[in-house]
Short mmCIF file of C-alpha atoms in Angstrom, two decimals:
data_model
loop_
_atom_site.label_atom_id
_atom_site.label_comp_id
_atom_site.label_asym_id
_atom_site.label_seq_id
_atom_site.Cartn_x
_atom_site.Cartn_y
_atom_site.Cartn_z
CA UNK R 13 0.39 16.56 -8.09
CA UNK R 14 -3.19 14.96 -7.97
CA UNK R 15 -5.27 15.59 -5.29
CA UNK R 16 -7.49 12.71 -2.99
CA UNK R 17 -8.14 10.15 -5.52
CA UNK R 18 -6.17 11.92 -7.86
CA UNK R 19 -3.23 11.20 -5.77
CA UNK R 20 -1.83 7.84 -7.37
CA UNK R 21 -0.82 5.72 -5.06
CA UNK R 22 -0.45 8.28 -2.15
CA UNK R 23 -0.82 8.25 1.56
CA UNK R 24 -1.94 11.61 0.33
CA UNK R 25 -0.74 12.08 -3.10
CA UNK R 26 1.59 10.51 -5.70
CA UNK R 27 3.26 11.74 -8.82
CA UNK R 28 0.60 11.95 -11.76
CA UNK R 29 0.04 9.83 -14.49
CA UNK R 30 1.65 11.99 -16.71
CA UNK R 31 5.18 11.55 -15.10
CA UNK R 32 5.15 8.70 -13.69
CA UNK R 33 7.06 6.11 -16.81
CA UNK R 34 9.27 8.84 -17.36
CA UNK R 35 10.11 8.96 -13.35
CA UNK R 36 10.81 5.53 -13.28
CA UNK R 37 13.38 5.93 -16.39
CA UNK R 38 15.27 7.92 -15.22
CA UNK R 39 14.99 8.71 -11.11
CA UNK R 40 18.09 9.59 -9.49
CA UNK R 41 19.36 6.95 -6.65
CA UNK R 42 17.51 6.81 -3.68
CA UNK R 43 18.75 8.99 -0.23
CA UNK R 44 19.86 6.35 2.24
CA UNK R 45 16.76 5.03 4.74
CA UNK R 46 15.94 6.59 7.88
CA UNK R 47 16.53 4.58 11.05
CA UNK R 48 12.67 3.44 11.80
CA UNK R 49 10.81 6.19 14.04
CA UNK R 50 6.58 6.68 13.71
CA UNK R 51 6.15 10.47 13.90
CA UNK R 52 2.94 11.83 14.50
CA UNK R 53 1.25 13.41 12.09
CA UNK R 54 -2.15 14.50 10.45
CA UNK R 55 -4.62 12.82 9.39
CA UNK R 56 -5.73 10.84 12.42
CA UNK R 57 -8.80 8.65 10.93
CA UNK R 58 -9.67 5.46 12.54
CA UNK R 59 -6.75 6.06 15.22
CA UNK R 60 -5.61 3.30 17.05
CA UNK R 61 -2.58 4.88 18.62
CA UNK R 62 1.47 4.98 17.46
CA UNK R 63 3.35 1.57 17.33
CA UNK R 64 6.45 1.03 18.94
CA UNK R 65 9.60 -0.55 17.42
CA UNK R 66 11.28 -3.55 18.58
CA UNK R 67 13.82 -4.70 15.83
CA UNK R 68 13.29 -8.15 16.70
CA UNK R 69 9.63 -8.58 16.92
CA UNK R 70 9.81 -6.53 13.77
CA UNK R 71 12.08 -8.83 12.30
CA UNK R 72 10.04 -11.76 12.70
CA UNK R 73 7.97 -13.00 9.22
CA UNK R 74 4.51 -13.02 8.66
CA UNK R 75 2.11 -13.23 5.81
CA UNK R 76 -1.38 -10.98 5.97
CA UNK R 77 -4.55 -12.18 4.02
CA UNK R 78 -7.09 -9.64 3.32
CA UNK R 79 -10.70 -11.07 3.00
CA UNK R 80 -12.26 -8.91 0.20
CA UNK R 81 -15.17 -9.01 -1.30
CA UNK R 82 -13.76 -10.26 -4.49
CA UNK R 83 -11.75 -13.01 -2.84
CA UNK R 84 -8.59 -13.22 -1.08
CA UNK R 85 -5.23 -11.70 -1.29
CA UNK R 86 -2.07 -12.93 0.94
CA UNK R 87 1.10 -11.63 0.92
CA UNK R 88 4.43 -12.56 2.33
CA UNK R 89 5.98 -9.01 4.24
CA UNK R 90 9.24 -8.75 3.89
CA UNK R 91 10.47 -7.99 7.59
CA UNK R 92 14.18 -8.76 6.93
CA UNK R 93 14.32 -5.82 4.10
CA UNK R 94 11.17 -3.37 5.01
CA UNK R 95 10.89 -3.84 8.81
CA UNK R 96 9.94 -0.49 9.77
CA UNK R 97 7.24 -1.00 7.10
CA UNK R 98 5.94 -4.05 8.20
CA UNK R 99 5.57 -3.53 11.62
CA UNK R 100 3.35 -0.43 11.07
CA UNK R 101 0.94 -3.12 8.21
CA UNK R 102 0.87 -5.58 11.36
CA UNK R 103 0.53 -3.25 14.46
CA UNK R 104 -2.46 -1.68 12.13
CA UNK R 105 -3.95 -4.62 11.12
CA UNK R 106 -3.49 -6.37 14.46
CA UNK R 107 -6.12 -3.47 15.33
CA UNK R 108 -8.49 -4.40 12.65
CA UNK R 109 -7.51 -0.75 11.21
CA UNK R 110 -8.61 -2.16 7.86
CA UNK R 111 -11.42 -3.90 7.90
CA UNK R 112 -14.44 -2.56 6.54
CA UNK R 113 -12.22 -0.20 4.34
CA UNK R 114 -12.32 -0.55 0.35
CA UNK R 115 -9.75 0.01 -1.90
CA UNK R 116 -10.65 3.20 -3.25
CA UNK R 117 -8.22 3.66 -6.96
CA UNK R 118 -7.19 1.36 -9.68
CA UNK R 119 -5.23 2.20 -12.53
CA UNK R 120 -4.91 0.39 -16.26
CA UNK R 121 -2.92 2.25 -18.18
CA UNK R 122 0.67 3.07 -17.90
CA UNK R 123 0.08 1.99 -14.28
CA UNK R 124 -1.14 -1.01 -13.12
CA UNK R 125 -2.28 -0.99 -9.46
CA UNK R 126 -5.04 -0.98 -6.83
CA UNK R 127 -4.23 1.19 -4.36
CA UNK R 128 -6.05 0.66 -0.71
CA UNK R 129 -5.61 1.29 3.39
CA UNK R 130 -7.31 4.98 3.54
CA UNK R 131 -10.31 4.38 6.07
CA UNK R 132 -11.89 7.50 4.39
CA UNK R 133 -11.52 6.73 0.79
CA UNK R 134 -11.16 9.73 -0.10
CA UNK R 135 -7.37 8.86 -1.39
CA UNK R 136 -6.63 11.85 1.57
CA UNK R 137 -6.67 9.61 5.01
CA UNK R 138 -4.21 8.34 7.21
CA UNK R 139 -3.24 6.49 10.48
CA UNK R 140 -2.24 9.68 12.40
CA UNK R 141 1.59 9.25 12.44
CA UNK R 142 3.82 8.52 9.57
CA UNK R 143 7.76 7.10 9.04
CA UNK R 144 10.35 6.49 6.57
CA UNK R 145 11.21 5.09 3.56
CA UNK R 146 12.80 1.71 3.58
CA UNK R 147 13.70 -0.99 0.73
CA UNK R 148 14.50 1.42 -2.21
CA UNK R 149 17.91 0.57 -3.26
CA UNK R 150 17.22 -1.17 -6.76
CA UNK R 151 13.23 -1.30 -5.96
CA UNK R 152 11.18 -2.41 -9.17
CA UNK R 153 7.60 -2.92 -8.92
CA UNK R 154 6.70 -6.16 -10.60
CA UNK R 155 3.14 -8.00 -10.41
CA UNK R 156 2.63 -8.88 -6.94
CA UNK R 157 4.32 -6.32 -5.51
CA UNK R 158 3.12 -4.89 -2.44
CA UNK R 159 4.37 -1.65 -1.62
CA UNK R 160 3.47 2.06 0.60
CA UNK R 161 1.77 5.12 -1.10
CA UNK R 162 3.17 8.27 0.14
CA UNK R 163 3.43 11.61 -0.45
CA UNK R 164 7.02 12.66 -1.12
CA UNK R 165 9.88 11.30 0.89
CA UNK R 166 9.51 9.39 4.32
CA UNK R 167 5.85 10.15 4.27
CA UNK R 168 4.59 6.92 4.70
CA UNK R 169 0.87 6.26 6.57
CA UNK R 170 -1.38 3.91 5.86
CA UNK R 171 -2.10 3.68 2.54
CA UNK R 172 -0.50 1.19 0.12
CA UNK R 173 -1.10 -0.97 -3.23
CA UNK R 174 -1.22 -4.09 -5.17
CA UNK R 175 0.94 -4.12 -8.63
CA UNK R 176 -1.29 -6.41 -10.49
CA UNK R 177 0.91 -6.10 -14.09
CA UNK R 178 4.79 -5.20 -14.15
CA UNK R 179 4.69 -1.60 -13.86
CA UNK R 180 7.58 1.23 -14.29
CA UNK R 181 7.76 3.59 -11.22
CA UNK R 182 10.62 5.24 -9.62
CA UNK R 183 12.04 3.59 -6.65
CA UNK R 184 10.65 5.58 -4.14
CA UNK R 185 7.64 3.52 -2.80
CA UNK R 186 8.40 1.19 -0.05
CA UNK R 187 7.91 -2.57 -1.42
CA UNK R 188 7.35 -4.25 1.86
CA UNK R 189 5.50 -8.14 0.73
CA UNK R 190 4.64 -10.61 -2.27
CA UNK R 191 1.97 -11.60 -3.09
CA UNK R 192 1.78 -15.23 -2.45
CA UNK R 193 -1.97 -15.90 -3.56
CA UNK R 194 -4.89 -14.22 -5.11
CA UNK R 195 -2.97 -12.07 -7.90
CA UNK R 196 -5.97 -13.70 -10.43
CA UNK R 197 -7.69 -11.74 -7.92
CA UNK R 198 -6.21 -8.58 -8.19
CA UNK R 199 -5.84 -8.92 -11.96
CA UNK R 200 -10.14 -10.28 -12.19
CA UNK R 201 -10.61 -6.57 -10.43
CA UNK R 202 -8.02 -4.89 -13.20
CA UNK R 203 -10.59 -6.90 -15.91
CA UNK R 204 -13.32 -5.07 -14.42
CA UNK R 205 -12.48 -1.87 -15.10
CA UNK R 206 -12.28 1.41 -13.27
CA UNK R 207 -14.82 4.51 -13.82
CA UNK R 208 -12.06 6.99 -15.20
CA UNK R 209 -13.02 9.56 -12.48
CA UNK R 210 -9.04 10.77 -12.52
CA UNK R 211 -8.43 10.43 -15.67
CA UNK R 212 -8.25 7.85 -18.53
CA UNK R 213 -7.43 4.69 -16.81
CA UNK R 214 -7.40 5.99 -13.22
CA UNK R 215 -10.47 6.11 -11.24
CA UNK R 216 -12.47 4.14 -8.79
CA UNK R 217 -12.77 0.06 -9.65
CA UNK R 218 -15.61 -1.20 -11.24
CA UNK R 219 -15.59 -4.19 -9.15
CA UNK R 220 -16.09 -2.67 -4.73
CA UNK R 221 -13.27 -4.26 -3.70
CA UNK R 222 -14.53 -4.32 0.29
CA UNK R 223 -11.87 -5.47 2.62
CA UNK R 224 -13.68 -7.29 5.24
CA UNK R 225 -10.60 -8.31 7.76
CA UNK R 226 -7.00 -8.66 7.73
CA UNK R 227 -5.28 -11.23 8.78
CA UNK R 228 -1.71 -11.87 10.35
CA UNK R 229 -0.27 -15.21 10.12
CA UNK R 230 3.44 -16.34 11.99
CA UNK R 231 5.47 -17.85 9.78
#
């Protein structure tokens, strides 16, 4: 494994570049999903508590916009298929967990994501509890796919990431929205380049990509 911003597209670390095509040829079928339960858990950075779960507030749909500083990004959540997922984005957000944060790894080759949501940047932090896996039965990760960095199964935090370009992965990160507007965003950031910190085609973006506020929408 990679470690802090090594970790590809971890709440604390992913599977390296190395494997990562070859994972997503050839991963076995996902375990079935945990009922939803937040577990608490280290890191605690920027805490803002533990969320509770209520099937049918989770249930309901919203769309989140995050005002960065290279323009905006909305995505539809998908509460009917990740709810446990989507609660956790919202109850976060809800608490302005994210704003000020930056996204703090983008990848362009093999991979093709921006990965964002640690308050430290480091790759490393997280929102002091974690919870399961939801949503991998048949998960691909095509552009505009929002989905939950983690760091093996039912590990997910805080941290998640933007699929800019079709990208192979195994199904074992949580898609949980679409985005609905501002993929020439994402993919204007990609253009930009990263600094190759991790490795070729992995490092920090080129472009800060600031997150200035999240916000919820009903829908």
């Amino acid at each position: 494994m990679l470690g802090r911003r090594g970790a590809l597209l971890a709440a604390v670390v992913l599977i390296p570049l190395a494997t990562a095509t070859q994972a997503g040829a050839a991963a076995a079928a996902p375990a079935p999903a945990a009922a939803c339960a937040y577990t608490p858990a280290v890191p605690a950075d920027n805490y803002k508590g533990i969320p509770d779960f209520d099937p049918v507030k989770a249930a309901r749909p919203f769309s989140a916009t995050l005002r960065t500083s290279q323009g905006a990004i909305t995505f539809k959540a998908l509460t009917d298929k990740a709810p446990c997922t989507t609660n956790s984005f919202r109850f976060l957000a809800q608490r302005h967990y994210f704003d000020g944060t930056h996204c703090h790894r983008l990848t362009t080759a093999r991979l093709y994501v921006l990965q964002c949501g640690d308050p430290t940047g480091t790759g490393s932090g997280g929102p002091g509890y974690s919870f399961p896996d939801e949503n991998l039965t048949g998960a691909t990760y095509p552009a505009g796919t929002v989905a939950m960095a983690n760091a093996g199964p039912n590990t997910n935090g805080s941290q998640f990431f933007f699929v800019w370009k079709d990208t192979k992965l195994s199904p074992a990160y949580t898609p949980f929205g679409k985005v609905t507007a501002g993929l020439d965003v994402l993919q204007k950031i990609a253009a930009g380049g990263e600094d190759d910190q991790n490795g070729p085609g992995d490092g920090y973006p080129t472009l800060p990509v600031n997150i200035k506020r999240v916000q919820i929408k009903k829908m």
